[in-house]
PDB file of C-alpha atoms in Angstrom:
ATOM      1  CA  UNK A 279      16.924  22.474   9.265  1.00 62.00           C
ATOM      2  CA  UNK A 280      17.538  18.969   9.937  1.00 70.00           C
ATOM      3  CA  UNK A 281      13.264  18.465  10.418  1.00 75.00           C
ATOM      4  CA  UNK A 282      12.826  20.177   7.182  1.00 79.00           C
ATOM      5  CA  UNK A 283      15.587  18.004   5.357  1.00 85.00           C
ATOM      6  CA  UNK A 284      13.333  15.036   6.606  1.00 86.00           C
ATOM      7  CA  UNK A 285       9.913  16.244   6.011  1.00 85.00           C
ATOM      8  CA  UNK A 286      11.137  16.822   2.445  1.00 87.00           C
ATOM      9  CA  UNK A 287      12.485  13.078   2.368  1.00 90.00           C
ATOM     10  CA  UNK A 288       9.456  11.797   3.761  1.00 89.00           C
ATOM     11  CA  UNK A 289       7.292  13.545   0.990  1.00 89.00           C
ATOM     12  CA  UNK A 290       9.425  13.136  -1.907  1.00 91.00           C
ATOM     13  CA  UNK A 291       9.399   9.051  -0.952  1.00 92.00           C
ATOM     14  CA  UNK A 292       5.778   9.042  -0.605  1.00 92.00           C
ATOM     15  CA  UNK A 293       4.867  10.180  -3.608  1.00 92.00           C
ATOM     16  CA  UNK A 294       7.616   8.364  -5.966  1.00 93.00           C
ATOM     17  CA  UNK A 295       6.463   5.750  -3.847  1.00 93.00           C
ATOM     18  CA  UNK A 296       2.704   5.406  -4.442  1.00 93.00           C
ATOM     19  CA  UNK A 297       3.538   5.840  -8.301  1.00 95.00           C
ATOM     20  CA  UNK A 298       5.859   2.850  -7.987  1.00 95.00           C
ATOM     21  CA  UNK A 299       3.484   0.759  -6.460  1.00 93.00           C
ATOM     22  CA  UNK A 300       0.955   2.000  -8.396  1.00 94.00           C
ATOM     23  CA  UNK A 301       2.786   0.740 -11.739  1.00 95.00           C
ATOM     24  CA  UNK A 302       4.267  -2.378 -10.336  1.00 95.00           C
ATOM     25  CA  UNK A 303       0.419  -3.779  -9.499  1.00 94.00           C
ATOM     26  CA  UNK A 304      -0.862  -2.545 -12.914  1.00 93.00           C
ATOM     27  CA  UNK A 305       2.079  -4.473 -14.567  1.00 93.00           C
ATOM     28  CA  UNK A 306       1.509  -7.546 -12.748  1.00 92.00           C
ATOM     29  CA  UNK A 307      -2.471  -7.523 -13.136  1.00 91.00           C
ATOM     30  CA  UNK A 308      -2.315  -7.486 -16.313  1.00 91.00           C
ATOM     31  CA  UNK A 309       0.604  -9.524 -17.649  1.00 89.00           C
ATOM     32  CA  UNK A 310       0.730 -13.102 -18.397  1.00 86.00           C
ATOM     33  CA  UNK A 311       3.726 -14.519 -16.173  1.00 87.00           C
ATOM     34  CA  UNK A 312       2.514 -15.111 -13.139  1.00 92.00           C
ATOM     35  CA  UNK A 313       3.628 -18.350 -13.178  1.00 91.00           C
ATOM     36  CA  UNK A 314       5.171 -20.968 -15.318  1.00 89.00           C
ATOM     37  CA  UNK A 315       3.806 -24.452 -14.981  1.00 88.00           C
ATOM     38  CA  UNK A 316       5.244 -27.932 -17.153  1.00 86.00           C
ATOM     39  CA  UNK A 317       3.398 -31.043 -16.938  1.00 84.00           C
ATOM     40  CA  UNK A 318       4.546 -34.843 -17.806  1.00 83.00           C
ATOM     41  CA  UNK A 319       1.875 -37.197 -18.160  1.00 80.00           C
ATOM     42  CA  UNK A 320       3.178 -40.665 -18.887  1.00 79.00           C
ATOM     43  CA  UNK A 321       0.926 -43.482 -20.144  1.00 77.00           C
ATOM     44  CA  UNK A 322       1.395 -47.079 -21.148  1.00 75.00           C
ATOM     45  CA  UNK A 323      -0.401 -49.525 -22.746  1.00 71.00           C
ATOM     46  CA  UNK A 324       0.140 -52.912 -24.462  1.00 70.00           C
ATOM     47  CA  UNK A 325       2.378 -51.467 -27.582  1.00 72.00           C
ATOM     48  CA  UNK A 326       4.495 -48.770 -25.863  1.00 73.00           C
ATOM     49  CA  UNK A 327       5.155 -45.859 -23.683  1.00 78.00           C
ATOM     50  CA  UNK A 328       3.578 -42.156 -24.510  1.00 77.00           C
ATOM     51  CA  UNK A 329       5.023 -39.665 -22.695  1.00 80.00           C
ATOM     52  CA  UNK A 330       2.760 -35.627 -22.963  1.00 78.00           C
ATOM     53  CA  UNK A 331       4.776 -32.976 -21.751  1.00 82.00           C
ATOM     54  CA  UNK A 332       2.783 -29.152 -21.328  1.00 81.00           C
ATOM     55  CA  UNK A 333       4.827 -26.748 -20.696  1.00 84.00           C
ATOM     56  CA  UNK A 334       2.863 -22.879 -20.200  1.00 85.00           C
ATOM     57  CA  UNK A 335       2.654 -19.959 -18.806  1.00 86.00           C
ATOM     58  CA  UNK A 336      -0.132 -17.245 -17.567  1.00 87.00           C
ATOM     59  CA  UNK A 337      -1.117 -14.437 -15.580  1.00 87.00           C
ATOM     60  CA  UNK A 338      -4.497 -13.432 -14.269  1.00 88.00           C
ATOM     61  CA  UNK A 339      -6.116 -12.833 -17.473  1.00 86.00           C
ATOM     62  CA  UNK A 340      -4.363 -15.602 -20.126  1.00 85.00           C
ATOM     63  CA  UNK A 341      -2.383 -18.772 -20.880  1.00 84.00           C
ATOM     64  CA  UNK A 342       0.383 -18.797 -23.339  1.00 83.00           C
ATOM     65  CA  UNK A 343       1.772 -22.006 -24.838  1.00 78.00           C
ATOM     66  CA  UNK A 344       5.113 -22.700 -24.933  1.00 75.00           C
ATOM     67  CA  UNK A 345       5.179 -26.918 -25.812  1.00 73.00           C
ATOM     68  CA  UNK A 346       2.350 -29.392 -26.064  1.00 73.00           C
ATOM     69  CA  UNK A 347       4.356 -32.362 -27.499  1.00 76.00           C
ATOM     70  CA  UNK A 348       3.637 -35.877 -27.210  1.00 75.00           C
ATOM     71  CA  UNK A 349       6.972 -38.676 -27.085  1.00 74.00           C
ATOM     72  CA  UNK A 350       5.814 -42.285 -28.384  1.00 72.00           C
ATOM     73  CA  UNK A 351       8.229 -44.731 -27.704  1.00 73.00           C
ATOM     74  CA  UNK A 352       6.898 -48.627 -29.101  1.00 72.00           C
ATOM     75  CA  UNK A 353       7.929 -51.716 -27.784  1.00 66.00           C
ATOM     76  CA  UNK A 354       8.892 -53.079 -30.595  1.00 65.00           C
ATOM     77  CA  UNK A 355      11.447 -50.153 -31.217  1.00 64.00           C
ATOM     78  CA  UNK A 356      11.847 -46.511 -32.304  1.00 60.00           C
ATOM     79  CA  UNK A 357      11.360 -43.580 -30.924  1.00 59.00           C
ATOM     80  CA  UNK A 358       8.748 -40.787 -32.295  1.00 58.00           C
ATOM     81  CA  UNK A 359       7.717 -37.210 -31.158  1.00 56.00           C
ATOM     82  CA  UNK A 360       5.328 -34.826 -32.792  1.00 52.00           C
ATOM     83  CA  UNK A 361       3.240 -31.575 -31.864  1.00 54.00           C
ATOM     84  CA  UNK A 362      -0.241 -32.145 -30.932  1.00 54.00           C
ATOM     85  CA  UNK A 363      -2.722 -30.340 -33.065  1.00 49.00           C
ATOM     86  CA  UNK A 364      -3.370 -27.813 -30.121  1.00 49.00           C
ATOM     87  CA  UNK A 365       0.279 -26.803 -30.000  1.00 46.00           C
ATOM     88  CA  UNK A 366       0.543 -23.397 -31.512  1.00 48.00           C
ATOM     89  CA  UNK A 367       2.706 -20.853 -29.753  1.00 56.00           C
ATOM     90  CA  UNK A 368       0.581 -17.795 -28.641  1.00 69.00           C
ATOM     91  CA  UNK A 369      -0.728 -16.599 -26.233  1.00 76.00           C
ATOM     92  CA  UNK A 370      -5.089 -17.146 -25.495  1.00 76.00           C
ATOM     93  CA  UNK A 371      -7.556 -15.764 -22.950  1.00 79.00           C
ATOM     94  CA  UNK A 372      -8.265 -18.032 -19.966  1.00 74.00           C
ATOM     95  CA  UNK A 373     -11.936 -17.072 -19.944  1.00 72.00           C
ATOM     96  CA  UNK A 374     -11.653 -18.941 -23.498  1.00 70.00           C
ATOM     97  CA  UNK A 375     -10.002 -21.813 -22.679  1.00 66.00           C
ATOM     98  CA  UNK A 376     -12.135 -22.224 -19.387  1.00 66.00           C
ATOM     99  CA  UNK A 377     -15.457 -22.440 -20.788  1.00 64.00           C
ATOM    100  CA  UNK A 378     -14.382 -24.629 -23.337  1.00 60.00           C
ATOM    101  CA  UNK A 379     -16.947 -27.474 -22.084  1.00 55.00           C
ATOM    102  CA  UNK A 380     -16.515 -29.769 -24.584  1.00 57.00           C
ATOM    103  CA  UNK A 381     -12.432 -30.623 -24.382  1.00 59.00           C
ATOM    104  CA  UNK A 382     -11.975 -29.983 -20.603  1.00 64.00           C
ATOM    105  CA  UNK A 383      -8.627 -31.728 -20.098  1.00 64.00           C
ATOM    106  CA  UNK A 384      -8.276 -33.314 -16.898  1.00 73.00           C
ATOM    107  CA  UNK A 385      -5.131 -32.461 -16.246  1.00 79.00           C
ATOM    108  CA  UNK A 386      -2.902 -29.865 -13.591  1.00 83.00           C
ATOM    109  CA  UNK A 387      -2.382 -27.071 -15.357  1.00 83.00           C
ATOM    110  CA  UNK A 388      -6.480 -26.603 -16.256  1.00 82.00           C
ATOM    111  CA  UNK A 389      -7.101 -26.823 -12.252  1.00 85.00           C
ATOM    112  CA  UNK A 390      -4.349 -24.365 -11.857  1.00 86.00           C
ATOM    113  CA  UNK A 391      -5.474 -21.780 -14.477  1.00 84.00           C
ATOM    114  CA  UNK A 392      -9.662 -22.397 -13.219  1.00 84.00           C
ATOM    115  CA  UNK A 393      -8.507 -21.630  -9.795  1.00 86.00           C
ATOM    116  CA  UNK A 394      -6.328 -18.572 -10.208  1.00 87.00           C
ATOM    117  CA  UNK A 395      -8.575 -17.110 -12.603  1.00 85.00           C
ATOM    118  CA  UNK A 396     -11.372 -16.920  -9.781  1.00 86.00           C
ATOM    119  CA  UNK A 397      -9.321 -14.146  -7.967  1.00 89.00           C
ATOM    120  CA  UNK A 398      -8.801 -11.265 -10.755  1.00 90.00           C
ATOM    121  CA  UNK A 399     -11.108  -8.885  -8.767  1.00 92.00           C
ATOM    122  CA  UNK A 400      -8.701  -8.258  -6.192  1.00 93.00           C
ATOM    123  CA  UNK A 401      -5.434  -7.556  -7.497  1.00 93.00           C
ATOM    124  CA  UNK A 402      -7.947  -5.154  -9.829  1.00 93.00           C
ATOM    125  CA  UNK A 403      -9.543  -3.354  -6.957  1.00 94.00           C
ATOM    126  CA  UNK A 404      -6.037  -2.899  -5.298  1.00 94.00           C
ATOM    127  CA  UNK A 405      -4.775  -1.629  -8.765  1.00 94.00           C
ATOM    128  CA  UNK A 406      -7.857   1.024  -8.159  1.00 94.00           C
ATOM    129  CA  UNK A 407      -7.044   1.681  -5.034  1.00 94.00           C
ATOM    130  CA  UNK A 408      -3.048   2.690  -5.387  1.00 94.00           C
ATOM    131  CA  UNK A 409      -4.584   5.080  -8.554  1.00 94.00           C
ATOM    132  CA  UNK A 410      -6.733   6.998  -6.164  1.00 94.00           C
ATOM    133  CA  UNK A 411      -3.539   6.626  -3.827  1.00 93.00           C
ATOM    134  CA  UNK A 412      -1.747   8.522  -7.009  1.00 93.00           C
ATOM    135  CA  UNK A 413      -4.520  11.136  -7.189  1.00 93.00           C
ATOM    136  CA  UNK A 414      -4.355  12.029  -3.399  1.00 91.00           C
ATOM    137  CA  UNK A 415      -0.339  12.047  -3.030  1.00 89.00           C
ATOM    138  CA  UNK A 416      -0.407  14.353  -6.163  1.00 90.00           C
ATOM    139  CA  UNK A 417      -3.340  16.604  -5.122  1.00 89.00           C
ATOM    140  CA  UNK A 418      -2.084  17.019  -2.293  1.00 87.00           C
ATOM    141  CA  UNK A 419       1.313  18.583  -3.530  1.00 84.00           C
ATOM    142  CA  UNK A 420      -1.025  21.819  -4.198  1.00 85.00           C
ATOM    143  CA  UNK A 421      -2.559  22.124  -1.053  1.00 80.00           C
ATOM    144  CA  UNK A 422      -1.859  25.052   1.634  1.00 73.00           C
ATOM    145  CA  UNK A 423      -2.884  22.439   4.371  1.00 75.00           C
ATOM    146  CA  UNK A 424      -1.928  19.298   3.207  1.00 81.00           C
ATOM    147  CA  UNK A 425      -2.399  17.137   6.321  1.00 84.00           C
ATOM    148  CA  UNK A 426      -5.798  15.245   6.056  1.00 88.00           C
ATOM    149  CA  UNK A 427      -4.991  14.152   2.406  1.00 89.00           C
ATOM    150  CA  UNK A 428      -1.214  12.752   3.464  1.00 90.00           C
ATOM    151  CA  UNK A 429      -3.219  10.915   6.227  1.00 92.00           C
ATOM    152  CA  UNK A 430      -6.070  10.020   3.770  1.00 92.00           C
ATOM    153  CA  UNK A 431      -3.121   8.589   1.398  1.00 92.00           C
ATOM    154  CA  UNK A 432      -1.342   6.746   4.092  1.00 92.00           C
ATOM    155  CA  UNK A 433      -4.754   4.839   5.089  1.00 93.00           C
ATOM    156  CA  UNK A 434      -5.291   4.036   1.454  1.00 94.00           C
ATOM    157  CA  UNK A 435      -1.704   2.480   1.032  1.00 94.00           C
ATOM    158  CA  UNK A 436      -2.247   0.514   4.092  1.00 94.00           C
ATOM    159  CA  UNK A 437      -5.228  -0.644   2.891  1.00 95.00           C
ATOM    160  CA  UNK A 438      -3.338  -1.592  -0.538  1.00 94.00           C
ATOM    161  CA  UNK A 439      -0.823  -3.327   1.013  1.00 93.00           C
ATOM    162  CA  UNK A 440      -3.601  -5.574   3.055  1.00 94.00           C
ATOM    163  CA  UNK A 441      -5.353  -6.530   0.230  1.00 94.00           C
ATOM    164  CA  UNK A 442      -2.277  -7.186  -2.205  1.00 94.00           C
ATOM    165  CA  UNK A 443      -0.925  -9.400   0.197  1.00 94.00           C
ATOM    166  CA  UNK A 444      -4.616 -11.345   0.240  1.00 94.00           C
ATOM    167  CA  UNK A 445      -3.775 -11.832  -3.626  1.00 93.00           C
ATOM    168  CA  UNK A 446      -0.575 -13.376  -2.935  1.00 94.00           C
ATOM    169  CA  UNK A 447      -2.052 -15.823  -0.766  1.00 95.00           C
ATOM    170  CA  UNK A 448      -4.761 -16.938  -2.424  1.00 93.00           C
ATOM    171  CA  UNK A 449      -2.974 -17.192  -5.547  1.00 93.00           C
ATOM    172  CA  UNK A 450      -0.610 -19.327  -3.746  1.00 93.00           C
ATOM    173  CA  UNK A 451      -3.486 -21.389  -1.715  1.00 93.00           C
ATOM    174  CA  UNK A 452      -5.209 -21.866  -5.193  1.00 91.00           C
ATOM    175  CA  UNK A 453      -2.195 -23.426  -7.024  1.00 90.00           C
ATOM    176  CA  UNK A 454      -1.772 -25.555  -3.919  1.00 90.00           C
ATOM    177  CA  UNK A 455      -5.086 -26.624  -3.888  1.00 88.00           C
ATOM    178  CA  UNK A 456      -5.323 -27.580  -7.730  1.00 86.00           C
ATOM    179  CA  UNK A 457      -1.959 -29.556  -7.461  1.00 85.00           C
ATOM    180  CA  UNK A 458      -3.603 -31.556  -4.545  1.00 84.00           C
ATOM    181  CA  UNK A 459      -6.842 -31.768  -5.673  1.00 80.00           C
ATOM    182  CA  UNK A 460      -5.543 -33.476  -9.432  1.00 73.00           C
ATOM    183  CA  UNK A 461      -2.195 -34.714  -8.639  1.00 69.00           C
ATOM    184  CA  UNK A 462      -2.271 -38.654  -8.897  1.00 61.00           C
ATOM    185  CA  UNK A 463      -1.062 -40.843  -6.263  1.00 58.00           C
ATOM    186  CA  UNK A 464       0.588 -42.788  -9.148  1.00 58.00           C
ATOM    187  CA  UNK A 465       4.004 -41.619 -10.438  1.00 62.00           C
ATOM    188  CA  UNK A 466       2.724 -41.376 -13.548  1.00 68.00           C
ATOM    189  CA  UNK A 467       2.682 -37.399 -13.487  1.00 74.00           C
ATOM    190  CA  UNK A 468       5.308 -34.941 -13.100  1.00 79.00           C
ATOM    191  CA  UNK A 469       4.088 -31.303 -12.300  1.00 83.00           C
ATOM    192  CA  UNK A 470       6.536 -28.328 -11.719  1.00 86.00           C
ATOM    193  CA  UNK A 471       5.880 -24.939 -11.682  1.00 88.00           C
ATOM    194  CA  UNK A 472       7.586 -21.444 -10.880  1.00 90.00           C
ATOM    195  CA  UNK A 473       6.581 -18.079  -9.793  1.00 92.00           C
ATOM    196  CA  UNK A 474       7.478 -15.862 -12.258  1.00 91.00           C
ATOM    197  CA  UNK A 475       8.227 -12.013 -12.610  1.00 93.00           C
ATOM    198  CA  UNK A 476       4.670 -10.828 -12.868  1.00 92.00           C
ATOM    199  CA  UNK A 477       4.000 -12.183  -9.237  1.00 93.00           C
ATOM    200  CA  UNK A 478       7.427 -10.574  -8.388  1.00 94.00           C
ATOM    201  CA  UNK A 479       5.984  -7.483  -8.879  1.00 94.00           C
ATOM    202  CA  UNK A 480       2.733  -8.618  -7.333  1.00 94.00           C
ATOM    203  CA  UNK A 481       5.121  -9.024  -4.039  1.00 95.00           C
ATOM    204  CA  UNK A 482       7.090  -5.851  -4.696  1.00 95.00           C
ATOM    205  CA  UNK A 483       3.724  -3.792  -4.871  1.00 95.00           C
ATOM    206  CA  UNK A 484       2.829  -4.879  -1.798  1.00 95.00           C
ATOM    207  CA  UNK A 485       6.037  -3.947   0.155  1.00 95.00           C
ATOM    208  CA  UNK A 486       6.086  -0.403  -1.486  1.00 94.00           C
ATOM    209  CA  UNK A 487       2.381   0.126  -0.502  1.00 94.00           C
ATOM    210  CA  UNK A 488       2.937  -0.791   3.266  1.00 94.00           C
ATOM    211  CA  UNK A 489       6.028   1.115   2.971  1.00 94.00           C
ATOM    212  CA  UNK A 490       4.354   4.388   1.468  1.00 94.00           C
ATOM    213  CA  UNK A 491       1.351   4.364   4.059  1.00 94.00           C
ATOM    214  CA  UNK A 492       3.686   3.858   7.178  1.00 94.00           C
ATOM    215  CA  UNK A 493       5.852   6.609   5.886  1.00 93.00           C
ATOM    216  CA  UNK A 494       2.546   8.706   5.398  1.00 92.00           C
ATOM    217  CA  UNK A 495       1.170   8.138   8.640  1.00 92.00           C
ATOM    218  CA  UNK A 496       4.524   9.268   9.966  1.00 92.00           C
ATOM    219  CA  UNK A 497       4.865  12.425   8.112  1.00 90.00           C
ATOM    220  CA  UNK A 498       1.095  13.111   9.331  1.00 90.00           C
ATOM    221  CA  UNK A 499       2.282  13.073  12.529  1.00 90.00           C
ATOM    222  CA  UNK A 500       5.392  15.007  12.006  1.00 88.00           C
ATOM    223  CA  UNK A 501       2.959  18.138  10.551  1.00 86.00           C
ATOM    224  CA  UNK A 502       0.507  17.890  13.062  1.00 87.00           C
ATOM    225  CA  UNK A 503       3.611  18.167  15.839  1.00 86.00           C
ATOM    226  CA  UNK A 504       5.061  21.243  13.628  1.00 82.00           C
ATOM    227  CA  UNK A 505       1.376  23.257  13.239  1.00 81.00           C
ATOM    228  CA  UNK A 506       1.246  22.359  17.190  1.00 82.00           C
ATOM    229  CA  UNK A 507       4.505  24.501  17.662  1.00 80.00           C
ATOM    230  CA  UNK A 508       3.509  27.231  14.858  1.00 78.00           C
ATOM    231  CA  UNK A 509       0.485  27.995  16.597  1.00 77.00           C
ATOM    232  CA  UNK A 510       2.583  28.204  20.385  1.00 79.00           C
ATOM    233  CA  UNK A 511       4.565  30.672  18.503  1.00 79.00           C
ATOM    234  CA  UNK A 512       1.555  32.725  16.742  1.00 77.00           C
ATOM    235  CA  UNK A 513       0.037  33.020  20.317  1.00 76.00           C
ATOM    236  CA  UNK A 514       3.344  34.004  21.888  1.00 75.00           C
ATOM    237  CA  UNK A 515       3.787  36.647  19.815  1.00 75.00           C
ATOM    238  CA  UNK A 516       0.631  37.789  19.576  1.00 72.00           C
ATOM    239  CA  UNK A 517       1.042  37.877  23.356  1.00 72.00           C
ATOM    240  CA  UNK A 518       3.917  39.957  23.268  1.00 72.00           C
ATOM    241  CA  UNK A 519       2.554  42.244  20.802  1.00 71.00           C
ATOM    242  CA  UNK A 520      -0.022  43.210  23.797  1.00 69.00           C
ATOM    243  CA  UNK A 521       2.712  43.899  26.252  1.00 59.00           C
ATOM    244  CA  UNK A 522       2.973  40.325  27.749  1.00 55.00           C
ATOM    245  CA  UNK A 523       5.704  38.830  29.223  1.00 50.00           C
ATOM    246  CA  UNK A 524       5.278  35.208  28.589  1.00 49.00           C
ATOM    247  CA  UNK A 525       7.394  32.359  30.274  1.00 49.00           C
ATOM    248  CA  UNK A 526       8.280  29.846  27.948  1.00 49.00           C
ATOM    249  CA  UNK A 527       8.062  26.829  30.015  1.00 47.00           C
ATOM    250  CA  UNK A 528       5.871  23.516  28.723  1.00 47.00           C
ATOM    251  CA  UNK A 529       3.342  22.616  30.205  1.00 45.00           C
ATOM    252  CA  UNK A 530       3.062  24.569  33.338  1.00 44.00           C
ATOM    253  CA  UNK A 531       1.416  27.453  34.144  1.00 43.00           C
ATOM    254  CA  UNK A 532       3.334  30.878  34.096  1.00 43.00           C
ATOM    255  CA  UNK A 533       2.444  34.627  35.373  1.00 43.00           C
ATOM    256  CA  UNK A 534       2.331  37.408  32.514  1.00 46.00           C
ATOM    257  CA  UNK A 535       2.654  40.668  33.963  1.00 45.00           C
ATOM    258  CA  UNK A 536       1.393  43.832  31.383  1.00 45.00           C
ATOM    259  CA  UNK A 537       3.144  47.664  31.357  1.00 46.00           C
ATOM    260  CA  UNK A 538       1.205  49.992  29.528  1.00 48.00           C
ATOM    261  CA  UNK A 539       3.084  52.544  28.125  1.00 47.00           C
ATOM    262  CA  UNK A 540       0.373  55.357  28.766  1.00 49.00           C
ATOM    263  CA  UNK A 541       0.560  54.958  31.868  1.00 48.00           C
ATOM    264  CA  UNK A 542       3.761  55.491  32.825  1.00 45.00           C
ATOM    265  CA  UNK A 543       4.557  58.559  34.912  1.00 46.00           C
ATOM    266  CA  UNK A 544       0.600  58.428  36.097  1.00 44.00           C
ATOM    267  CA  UNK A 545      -1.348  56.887  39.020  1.00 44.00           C
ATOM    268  CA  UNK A 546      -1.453  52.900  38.476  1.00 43.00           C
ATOM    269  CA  UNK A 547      -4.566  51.058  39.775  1.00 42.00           C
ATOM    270  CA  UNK A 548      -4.715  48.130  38.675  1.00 43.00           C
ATOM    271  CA  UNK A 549      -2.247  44.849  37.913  1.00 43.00           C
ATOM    272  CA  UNK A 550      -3.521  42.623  34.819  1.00 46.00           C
ATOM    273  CA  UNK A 551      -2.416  38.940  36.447  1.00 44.00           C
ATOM    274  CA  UNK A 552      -3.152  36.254  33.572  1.00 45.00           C
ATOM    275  CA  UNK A 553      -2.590  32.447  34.783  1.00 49.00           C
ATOM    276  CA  UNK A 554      -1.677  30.735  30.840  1.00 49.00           C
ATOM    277  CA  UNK A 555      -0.620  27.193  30.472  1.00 50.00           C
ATOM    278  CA  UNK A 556       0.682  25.961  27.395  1.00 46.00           C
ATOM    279  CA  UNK A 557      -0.793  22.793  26.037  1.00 48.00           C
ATOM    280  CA  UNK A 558       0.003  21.238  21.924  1.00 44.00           C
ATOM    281  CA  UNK A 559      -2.839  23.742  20.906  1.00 44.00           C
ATOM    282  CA  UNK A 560      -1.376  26.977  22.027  1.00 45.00           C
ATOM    283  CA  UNK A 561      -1.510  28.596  25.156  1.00 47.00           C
ATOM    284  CA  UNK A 562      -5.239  28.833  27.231  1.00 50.00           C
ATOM    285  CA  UNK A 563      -6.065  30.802  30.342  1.00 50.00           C
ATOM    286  CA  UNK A 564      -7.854  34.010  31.426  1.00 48.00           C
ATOM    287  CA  UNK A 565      -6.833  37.684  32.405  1.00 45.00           C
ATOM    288  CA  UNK A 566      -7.701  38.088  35.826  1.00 47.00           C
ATOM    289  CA  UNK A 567      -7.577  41.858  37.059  1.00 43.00           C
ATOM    290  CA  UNK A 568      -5.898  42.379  40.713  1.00 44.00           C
ATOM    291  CA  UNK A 569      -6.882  45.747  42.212  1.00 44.00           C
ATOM    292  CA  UNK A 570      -3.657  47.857  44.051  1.00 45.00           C
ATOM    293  CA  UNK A 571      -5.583  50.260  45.653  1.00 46.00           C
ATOM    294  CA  UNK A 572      -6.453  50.875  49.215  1.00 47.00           C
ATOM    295  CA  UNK A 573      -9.751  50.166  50.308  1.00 46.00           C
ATOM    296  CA  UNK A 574      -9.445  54.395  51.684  1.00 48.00           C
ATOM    297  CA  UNK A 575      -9.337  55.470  48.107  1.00 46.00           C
ATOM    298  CA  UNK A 576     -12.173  52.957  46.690  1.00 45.00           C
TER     299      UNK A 576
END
């Protein structure tokens, strides 16, 4: 009862589980808040101070907007801020802004957003792969023997969870990279930025898709141990069935003796002796035939 209770947890968990992760990577792929960066480039010159502050965030796929303002502060006093004619709160594609030749700003967040952009593919193909992780969990609900697709899902989740976590590092790598490949040595630009809940999800895929194909491998095993004992007891019955008295003892080998109804009350001249062991597969030996008589009535 207890083995049933947890074969029934085990499959109820894998496949609420592969849906899970399934939905959390599609979410994340294909949202916009990955991560949040703001930018504060400072400038002087011989009449004042102008402080631009870029404040944005985006996913794999786009970049939205949230301030491009420019602070002007004169020497000769006062204090003015305005909206630069780019600042419009939306959100835009990256593969728009990117190839954008003319009015490449050198500036943080561009290097950020060029180098993120360049791994798409593989939080997509691991989005592909927990679907067909979906389809096998699911199919394999209405299978008789169910086995080879819970081990088929359990490799595929495994694989997931290898290649999600490649996303998160070279998402990570890349927005390292871009800080230290623009970042001035001069103090005259502040860059922050923060992983948002897109990537969140990104990391929350990834533990539910290692989680789903251990606990698939696991419950492959745990079938393959109970069709290992279903088949011992198809063969011991069968065995009995002919008249066999089988020892149940694992693993060694046993002596089966045989009564034949029909012959009781007449001449007996022969002894069926059958040498089984019982191995994970069933139980294997041969009947060997042991002849009673004297060699005066052969």
């Amino acid at each position: 009862m207890m083995e049933n209770r947890k074969l029934l947890a085990l499959t109820i968990w894998t496949v609420v589980g592969s849906y899970a992760g399934f939905m959390t990577m599609c979410i994340a792929t294909f949202t916009t808040s990955w991560i949040q960066t703001e930018e504060v480039i400072r400038t002087t010159n011989d009449t004042g101070k102008e402080t631009h502050t870029i404040t944005q965030h985006s996913g794999l796929l786009a970049t939205c907007k949230l301030k491009d303002k420019i602070n002007w502060n004169p020497y000769d006093g006062g204090d003015f801020t305005w909206d630069t004619p780019l600042t419009e709160v939306g959100c835009t594609k990256l593969r728009d802004e990117l190839i954008d030749e003319e009015n490449i700003p050198n500036t943080i967040t561009h290097a950020v957003y060029l180098n993120t952009s360049k791994i798409f593919m593989i939080p997509l193909f691991t989005t592909l792969l927990l679907l067909s992780s979906v389809i096998v969990c699911t199919v394999a609900q209405f299978m008789p023997k169910r086995r080879c697709m819970v081990f088929i899902n359990g490799t595929i989740c495994v694989i997931c969870g290898l290649t999600s976590l490649t996303a998160i590092v070279r998402y990570i790598i890349a927005v390292n990279d871009a800080i230290i490949e623009k970042h001035s040595p001069a103090n005259d630009v502040v860059f922050d930025h923060t992983y948002k809940i897109s990537f969140m999800l990104a990391v929350i895929s990834f533990m539910l898709a290692n989680a789903v194909g251990v606990s698939s491998l696991y419950l492959f095993i745990l079938l393959e141990k109970q069709a290992a004992r279903s088949e011992k007891e198809r063969v011991r019955h069968h065995l009995q069935r002919l008249g066999m008295n089988v020892m149940c003892v694992p693993n060694t080998e046993v002596e089966t003796s045989f009564s034949n109804p029909e012959q009781v009350g007449s001449e007996r001249y022969g002894l069926p002796v059958s040498s089984w062991k019982e191995t994970q597969y069933g139980f294997e030996g041969e009947t060997n035939w042991k002849d009673e008589r004297n060699h005066s009535e052969l």
